[in-house]
Short mmCIF file of C-alpha atoms in Angstrom, two decimals:
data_model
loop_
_atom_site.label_atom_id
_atom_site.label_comp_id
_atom_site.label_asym_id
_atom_site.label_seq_id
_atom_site.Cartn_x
_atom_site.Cartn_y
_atom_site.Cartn_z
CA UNK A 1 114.30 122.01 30.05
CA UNK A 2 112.10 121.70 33.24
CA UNK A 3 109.91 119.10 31.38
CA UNK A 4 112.95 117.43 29.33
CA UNK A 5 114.18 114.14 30.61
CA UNK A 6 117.62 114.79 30.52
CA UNK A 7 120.42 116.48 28.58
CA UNK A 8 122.74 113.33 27.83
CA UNK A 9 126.40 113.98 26.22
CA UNK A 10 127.94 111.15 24.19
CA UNK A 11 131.26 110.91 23.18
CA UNK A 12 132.79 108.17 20.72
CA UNK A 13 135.02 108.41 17.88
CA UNK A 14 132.78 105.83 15.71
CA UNK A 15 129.74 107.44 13.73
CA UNK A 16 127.95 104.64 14.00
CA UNK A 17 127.86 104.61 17.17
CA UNK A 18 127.52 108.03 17.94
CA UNK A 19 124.59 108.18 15.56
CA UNK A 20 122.91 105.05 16.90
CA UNK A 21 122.54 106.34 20.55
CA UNK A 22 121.37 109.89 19.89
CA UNK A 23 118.50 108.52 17.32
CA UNK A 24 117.62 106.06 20.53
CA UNK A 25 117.87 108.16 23.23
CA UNK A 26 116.24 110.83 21.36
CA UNK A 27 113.04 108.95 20.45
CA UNK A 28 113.48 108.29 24.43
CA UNK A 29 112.71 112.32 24.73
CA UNK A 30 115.98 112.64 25.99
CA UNK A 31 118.42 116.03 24.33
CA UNK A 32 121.05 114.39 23.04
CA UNK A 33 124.33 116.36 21.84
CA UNK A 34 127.23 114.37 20.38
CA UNK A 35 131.23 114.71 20.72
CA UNK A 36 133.76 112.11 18.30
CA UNK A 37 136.34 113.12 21.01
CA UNK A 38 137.76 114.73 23.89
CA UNK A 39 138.60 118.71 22.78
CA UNK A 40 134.74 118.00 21.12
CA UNK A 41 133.72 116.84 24.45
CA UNK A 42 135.69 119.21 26.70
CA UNK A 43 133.66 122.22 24.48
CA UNK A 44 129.86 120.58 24.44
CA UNK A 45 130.04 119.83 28.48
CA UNK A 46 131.74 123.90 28.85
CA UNK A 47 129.13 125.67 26.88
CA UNK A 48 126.38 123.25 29.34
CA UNK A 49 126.28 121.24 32.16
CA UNK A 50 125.66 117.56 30.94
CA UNK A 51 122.67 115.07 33.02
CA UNK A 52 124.38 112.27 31.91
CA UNK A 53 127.70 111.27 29.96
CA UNK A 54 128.10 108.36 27.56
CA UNK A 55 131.58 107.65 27.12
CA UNK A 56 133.69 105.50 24.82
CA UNK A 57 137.02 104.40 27.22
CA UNK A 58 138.86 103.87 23.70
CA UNK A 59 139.65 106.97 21.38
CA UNK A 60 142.50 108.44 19.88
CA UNK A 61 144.68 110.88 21.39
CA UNK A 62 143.18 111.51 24.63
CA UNK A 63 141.19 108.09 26.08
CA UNK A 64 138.12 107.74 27.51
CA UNK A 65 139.76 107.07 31.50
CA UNK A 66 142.12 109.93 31.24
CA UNK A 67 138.87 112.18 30.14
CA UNK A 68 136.95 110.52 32.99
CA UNK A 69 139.99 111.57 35.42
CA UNK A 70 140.14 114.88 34.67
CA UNK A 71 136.43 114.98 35.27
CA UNK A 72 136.45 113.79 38.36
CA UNK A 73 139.55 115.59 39.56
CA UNK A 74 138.38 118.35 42.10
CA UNK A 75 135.42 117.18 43.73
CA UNK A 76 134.34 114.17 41.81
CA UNK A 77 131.88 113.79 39.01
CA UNK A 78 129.23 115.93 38.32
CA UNK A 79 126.95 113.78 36.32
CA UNK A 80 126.87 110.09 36.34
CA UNK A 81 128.78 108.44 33.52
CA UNK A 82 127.95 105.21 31.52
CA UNK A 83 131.62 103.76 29.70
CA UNK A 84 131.41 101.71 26.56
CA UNK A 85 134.06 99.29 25.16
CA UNK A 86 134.16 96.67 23.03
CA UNK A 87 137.22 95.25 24.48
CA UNK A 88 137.81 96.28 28.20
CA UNK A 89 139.74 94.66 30.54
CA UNK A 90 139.44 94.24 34.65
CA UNK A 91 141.83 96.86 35.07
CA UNK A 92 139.89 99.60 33.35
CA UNK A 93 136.49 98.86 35.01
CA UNK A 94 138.32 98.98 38.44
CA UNK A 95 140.09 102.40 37.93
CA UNK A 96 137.02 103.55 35.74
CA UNK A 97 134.95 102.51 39.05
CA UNK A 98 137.54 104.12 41.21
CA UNK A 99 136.66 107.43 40.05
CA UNK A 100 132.92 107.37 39.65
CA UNK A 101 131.69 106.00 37.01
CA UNK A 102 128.07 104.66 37.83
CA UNK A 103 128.48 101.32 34.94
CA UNK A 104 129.82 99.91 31.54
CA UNK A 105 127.81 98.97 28.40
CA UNK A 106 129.58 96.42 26.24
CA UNK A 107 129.77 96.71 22.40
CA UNK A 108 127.90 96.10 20.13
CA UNK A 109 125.43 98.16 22.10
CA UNK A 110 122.49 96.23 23.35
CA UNK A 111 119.40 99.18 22.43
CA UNK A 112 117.32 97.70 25.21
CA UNK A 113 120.04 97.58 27.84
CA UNK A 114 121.14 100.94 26.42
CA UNK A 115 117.97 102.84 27.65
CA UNK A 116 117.30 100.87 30.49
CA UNK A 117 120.99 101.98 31.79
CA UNK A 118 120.25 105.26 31.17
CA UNK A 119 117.00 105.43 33.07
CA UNK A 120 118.83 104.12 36.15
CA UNK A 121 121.60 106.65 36.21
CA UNK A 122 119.74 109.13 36.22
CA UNK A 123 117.15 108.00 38.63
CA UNK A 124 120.43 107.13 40.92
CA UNK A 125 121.02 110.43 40.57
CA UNK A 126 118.15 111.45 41.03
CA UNK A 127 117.14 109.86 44.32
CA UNK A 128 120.86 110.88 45.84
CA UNK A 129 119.70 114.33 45.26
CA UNK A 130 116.58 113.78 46.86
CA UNK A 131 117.76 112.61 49.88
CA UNK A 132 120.23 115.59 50.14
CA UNK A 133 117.30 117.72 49.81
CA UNK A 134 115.36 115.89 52.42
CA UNK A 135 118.34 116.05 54.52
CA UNK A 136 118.88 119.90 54.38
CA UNK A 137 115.09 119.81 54.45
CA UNK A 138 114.90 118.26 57.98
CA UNK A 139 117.72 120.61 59.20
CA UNK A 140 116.37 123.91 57.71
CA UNK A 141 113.05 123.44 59.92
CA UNK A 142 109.15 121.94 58.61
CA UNK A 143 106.72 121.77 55.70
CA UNK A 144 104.12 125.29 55.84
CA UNK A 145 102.59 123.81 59.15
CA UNK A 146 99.50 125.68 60.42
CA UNK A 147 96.19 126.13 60.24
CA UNK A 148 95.96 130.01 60.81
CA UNK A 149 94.55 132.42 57.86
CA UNK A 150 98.09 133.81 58.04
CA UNK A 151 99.44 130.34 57.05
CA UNK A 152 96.46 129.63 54.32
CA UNK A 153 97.41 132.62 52.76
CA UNK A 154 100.77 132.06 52.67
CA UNK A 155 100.33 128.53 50.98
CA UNK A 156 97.41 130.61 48.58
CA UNK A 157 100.42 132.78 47.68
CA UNK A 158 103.25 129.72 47.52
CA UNK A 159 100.92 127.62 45.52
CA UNK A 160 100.05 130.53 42.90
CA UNK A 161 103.53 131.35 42.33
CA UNK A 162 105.01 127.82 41.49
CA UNK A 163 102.80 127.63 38.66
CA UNK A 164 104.67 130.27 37.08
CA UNK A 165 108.90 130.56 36.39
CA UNK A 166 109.07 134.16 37.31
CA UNK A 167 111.56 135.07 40.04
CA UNK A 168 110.62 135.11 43.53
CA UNK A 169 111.31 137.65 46.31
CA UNK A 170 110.86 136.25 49.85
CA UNK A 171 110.94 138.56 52.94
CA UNK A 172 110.62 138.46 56.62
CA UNK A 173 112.15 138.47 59.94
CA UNK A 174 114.98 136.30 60.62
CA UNK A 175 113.92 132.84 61.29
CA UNK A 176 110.61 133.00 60.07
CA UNK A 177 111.05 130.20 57.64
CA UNK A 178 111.85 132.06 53.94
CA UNK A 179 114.27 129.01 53.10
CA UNK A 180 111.08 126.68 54.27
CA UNK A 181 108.46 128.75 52.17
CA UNK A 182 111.47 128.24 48.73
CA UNK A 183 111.42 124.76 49.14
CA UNK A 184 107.71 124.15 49.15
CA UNK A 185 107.33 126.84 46.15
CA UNK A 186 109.75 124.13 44.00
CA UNK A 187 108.45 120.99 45.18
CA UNK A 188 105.01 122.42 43.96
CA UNK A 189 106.66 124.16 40.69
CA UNK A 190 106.90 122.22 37.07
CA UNK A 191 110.92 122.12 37.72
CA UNK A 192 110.25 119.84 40.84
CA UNK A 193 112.31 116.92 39.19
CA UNK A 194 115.22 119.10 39.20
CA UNK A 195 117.57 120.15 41.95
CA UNK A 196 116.86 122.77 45.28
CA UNK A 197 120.50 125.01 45.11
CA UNK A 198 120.88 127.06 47.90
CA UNK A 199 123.44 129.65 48.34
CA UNK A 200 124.13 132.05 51.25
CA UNK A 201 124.66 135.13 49.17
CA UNK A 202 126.33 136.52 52.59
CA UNK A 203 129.39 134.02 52.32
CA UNK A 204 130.23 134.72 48.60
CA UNK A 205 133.44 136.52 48.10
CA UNK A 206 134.09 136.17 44.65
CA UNK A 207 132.24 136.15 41.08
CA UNK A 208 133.77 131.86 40.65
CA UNK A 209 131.12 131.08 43.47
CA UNK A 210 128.17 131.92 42.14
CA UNK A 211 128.90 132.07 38.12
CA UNK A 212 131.61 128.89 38.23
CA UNK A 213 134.90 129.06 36.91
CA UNK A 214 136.68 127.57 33.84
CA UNK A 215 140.92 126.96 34.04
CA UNK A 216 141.59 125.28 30.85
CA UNK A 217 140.33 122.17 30.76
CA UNK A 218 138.64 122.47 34.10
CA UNK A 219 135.36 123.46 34.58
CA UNK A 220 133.91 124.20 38.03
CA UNK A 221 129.80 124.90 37.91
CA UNK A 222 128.74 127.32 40.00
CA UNK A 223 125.10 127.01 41.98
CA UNK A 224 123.73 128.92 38.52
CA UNK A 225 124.98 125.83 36.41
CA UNK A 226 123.92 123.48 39.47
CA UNK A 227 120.40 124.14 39.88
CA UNK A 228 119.87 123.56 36.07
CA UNK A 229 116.31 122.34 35.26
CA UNK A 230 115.48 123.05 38.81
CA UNK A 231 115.29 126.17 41.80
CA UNK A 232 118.11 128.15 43.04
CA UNK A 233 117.65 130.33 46.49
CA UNK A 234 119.47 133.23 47.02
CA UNK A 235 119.74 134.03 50.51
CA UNK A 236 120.49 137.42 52.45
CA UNK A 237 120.61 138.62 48.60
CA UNK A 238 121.02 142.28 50.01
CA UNK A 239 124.39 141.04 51.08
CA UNK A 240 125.54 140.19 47.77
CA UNK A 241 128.88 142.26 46.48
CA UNK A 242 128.04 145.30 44.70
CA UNK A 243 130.03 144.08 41.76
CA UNK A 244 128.38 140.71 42.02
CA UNK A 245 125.13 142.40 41.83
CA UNK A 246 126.12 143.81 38.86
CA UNK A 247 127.04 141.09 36.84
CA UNK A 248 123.96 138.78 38.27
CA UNK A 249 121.57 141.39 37.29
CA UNK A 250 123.04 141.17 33.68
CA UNK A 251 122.58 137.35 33.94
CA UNK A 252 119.24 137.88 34.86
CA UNK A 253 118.61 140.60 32.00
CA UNK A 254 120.19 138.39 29.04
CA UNK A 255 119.18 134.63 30.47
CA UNK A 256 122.76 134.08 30.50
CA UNK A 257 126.13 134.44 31.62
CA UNK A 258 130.27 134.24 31.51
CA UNK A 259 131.81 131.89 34.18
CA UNK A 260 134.89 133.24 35.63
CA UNK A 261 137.93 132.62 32.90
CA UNK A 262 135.48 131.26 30.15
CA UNK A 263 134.63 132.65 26.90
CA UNK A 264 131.20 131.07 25.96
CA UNK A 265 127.61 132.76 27.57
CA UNK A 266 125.97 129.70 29.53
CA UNK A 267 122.14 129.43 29.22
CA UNK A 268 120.80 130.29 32.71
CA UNK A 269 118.00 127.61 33.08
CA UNK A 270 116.70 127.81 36.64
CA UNK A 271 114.23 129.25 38.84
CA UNK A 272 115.34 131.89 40.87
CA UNK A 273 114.13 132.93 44.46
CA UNK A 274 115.69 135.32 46.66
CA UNK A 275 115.30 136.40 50.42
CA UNK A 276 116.23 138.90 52.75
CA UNK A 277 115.30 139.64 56.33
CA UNK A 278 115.61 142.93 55.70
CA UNK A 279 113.53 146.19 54.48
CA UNK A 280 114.81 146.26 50.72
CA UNK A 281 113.63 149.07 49.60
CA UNK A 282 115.74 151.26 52.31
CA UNK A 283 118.62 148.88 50.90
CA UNK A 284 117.90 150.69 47.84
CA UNK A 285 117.72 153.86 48.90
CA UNK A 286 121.14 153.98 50.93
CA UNK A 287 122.61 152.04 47.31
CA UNK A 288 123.44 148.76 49.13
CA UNK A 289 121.05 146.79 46.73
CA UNK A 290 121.12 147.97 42.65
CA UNK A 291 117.46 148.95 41.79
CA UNK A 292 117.78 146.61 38.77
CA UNK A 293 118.40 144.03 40.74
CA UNK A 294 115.61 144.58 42.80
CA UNK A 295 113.16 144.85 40.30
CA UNK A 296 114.32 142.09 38.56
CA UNK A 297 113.91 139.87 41.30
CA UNK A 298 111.07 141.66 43.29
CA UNK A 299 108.33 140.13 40.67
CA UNK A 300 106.69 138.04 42.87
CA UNK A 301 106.74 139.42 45.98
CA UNK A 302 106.12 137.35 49.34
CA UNK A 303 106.38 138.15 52.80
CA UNK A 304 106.72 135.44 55.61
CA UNK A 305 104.71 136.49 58.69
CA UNK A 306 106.46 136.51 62.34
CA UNK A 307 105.39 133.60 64.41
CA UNK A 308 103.55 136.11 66.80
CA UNK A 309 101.27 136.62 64.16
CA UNK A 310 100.20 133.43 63.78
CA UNK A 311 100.55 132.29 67.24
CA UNK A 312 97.47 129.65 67.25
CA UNK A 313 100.06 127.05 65.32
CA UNK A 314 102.31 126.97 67.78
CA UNK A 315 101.04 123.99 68.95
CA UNK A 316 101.24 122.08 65.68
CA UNK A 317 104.25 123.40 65.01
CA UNK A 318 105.41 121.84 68.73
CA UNK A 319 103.84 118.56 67.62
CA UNK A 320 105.68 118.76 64.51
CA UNK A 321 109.13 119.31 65.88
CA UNK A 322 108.48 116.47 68.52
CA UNK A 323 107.93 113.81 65.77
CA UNK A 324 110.86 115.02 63.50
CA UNK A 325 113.11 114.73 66.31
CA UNK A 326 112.12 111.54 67.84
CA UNK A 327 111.96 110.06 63.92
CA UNK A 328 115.01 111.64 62.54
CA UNK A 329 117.42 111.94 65.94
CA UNK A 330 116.36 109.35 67.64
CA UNK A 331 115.49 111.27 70.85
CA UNK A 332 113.03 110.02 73.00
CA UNK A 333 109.58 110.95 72.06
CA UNK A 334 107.51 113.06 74.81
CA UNK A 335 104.12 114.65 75.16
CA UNK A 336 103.66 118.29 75.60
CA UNK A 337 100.61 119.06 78.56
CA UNK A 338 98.34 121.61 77.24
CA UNK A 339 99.37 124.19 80.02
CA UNK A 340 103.03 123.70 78.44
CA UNK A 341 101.80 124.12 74.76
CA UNK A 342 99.65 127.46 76.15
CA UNK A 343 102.86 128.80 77.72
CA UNK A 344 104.79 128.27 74.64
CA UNK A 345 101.75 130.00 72.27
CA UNK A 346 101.80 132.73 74.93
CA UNK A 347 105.88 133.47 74.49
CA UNK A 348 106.86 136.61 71.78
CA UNK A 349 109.13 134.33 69.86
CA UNK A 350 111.64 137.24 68.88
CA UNK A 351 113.32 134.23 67.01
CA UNK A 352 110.32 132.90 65.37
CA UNK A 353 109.82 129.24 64.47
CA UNK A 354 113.86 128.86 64.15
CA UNK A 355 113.83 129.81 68.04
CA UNK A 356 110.76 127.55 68.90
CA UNK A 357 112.47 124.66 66.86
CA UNK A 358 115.44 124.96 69.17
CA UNK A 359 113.23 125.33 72.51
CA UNK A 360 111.44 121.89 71.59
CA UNK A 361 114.96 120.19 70.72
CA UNK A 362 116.60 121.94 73.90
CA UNK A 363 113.43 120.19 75.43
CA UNK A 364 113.35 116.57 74.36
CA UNK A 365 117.26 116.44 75.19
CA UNK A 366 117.20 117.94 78.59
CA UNK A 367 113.93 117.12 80.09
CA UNK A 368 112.98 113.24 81.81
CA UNK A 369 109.83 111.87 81.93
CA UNK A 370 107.20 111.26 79.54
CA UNK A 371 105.37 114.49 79.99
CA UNK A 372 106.86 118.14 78.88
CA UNK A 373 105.53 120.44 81.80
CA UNK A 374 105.02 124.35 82.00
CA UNK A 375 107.72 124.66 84.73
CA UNK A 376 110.15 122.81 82.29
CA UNK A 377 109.02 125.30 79.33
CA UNK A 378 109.66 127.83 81.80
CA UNK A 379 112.78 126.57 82.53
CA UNK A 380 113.60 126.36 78.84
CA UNK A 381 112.58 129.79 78.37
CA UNK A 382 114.72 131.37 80.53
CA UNK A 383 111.61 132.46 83.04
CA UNK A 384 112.35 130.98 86.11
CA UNK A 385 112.31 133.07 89.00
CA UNK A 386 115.30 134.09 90.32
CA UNK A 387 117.08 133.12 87.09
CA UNK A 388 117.52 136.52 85.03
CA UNK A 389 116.55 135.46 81.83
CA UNK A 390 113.78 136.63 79.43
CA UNK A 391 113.65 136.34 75.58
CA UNK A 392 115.64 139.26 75.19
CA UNK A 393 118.78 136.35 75.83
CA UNK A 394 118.49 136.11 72.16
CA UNK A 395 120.48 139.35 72.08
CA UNK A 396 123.01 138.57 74.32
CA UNK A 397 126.82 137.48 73.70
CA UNK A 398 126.52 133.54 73.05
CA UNK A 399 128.80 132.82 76.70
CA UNK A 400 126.18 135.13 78.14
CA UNK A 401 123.18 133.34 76.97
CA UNK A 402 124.02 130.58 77.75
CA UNK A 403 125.06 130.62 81.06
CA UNK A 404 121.44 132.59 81.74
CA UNK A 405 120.02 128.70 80.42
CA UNK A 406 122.18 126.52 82.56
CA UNK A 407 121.39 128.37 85.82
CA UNK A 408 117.22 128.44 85.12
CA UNK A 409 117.94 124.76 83.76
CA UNK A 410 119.56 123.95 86.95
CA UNK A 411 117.18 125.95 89.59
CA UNK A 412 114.47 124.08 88.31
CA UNK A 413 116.12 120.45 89.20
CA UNK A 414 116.46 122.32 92.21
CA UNK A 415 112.65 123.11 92.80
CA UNK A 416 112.16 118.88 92.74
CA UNK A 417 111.55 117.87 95.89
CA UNK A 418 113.67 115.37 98.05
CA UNK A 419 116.27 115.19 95.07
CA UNK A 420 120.03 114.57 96.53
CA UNK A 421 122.96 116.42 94.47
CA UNK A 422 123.95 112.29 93.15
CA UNK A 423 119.85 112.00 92.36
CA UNK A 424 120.46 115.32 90.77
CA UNK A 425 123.80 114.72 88.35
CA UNK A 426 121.96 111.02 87.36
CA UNK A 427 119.36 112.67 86.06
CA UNK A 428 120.57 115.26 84.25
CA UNK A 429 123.35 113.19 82.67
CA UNK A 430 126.84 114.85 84.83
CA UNK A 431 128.95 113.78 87.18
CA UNK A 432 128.77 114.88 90.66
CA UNK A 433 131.89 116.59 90.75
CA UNK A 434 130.74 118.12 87.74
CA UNK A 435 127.67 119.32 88.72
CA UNK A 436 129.71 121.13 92.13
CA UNK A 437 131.66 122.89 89.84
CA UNK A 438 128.97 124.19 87.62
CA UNK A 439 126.98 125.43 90.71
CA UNK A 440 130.00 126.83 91.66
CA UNK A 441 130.99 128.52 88.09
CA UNK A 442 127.24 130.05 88.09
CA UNK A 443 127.38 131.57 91.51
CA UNK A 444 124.26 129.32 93.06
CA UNK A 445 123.86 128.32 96.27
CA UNK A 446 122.38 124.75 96.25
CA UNK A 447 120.73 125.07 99.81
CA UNK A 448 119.86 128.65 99.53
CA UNK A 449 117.90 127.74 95.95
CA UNK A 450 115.48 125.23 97.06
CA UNK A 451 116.77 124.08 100.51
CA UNK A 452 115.69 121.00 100.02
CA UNK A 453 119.08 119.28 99.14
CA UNK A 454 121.35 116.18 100.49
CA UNK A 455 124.67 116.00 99.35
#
């Protein structure tokens, strides 16, 4: 299904009709399964997840807007719907609009406006999906920036396993960038049309959220179901309930599985790449991770260096975050002196690229000027003299932390010459009374710290 155009369901209780729209859409190259009404439809859209639904608003027994309410009851639609009626009235497009449904074709069906409909539901759909995957995109960090042979051979590796559907198994330290590296395997893979599911394997506490769940006539698709045609990633997969591992394993084994309360296997039809920032094989050993499940997923293995190792892009990576920001936050753009950039290529980065993300953010939103500066970087880093900090603060309680940032932040306004405490809380964005307090709260001594303060 990766190359398909679509798996349309249409449901209508005239042959004619039904028979019509599957030979068209068909010839279209789309897979096209029928229903003449709702139990018919209720069982075609359980045993898969539909692209697109056709829908006839009049039938007998159950109607086309009661089916389309129960549908969208939960969470809204899952698919975009098309209605068709020969004889529909203003009150049946406005509650058929009301929950969801993307438009209406008129009987006797027009062929041309037929497939032309079709084509822009899904492309809607398409695009929305899109720009949720930019979005998360954006917020999960960059593209595989870098010039380093660490970083070629990382995109070497990337670019050799999207050409293939076997699963994936990402590893490195925390914050390297394994979600980063998933996305740029599937936007280079054959299923890039298709959607990016990712699921934090850590947060699952029961089978319904990653499997789905069926009660009745309602059918909740899990991330499985969800990332049909398309990529699922599995993070912190060593965190995944023992019994969970069980059953996903199976899934994995037989290309298939049971949602939670249902009774028909569902196709699994998606790539799958997991991660974990931690050494798997020990997971093994001490039976936190089943050794099926490992091998099953540990086909293609990649490791994620640490930003240490490839510490000649951190300078394109600081370039990087600079332009997201300023383009996607709107915070003002500044440069970053080459004595700044050195400092920041010189730091550990026990964080890695998540960590240097933040510093550049922390950076752009604190700092004034036009320039980015060593002693700001400094600052930022937790390095100032006098100010207690190192990059071990990543280990500290969160209170801790960041109390170690707001007193380097604020000896370094300090170390600015001929600055007066109102110069001080202008610039920095406080009030004055503020600003005493937080001097106060931190234990500094505003004359002893630069002695070069007015009030």
């Amino acid at each position: 299904m990766a190359e398909g155009r679509g798996h349309v369901l249409v449901v209508d209780d005239e042959p004619d009709i039904r028979s019509l729209v599957t030979e068209i859409l068909g010839d279209e190259g789309y897979e096209v399964v029928a229903a003449a009404g709702a139990e018919a439809a209720r069982d075609l859209r359980r045993v898969r997840r539909p692209d697109l639904i056709l829908l006839d608003i009049w039938m007998p027994g159950t109607d086309g807007i009661s089916l389309l309410r129960e549908w969208s009851s939960g969470g809204g639609l899952d698919a975009p719907v098309i209605m068709m009626s020969g004889h529909g009235t203003i009150e049946t497009a406005i509650e058929a609009t009301r929950l969801g449904a993307y438009d209406f074709l008129e009987k006797p069906i027009s062929l041309a406006k037929l497939i032309l409909t079709v084509g822009r539901a899904l492309e809607a759909d398409r695009l929305a999906r899109e720009n949720l995957r930019l979005r998360r995109r954006t917020e999960s960090g960059t593209d595989l920036v870098g010039t380093s042979t660490a970083m070629d051979e990382l995109r070497d590796r990337a670019a050799g396993a999207a050409a293939h559907d076997a699963p994936i198994l990402v590893t490195g330290e925390s914050g390297t960038g394994k979600s980063r590296l998933a996305r740029h395997v599937h936007t280079l893979s054959p299923r890039r049309a298709g959607p990016f599911v990712a699921v934090s394997v850590a947060g699952l506490t029961s089978p319904e959220e990653l499997f789905g769940s069926e009660r009745g006539s309602t059918i909740h698709y899990g991330p499985l179901e969800r990332a049909n045609a398309g990529t699922v990633f599995l993070e912190d997969i060593a965190d995944m309930p023992s019994a969970m591992q069980a059953s996903f394993a199976g899934a994995l084994q037989n290309g298939s599985f049971l949602r939670s309360g249902g009774r028909d296997p569902v196709k699994v039809d998606a790539r799958i790449i997991a991660a974990s920032r931690r050494e798997l094989s020990a997971a093994v050993a001490q039976g936190e991770l089943h050794d099926d499940l490992y091998y099953l997923l540990n086909v293609v293995p990649i490791e994620v260096p640490p930003l240490r190792e490839h510490a000649e892009d951190v300078p394109a990576l600081v370039e990087w975050f600079i332009d997201e920001f300023a383009t996607g936050e709107n915070v003002p753009f500044r440069r970053c002196d080459v004595a700044a950039k050195n400092r920041l290529r010189n730091h550990r980065w026990p964080g890695n690229v998540r960590e240097l993300r933040n510093v550049v953010q922390r950076l752009l939103i604190l700092g004034q000027g036009p320039d980015i500066d060593v002693r700001e970087v400094d600052a930022s880093l937790g390095a100032v003299a006098g100010a207690g900090a190192s990059s071990e603060d990543l280990d500290l309680p969160f209170k801790e932390a960041r109390e170690r940032f707001e007193r380097a932040y604020l000896l370094h306004q300090f170390e600015r010459p001929g600055s007066s405490m109102s110069e001080i809380a202008s610039r920095i964005g406080i009030e004055r009374s503020h600003l005493y307090r937080k001097l106060k709260q931190l234990g500094i001594d505003r004359r002893a710290a630069g002695g070069r303060f007015t009030t």
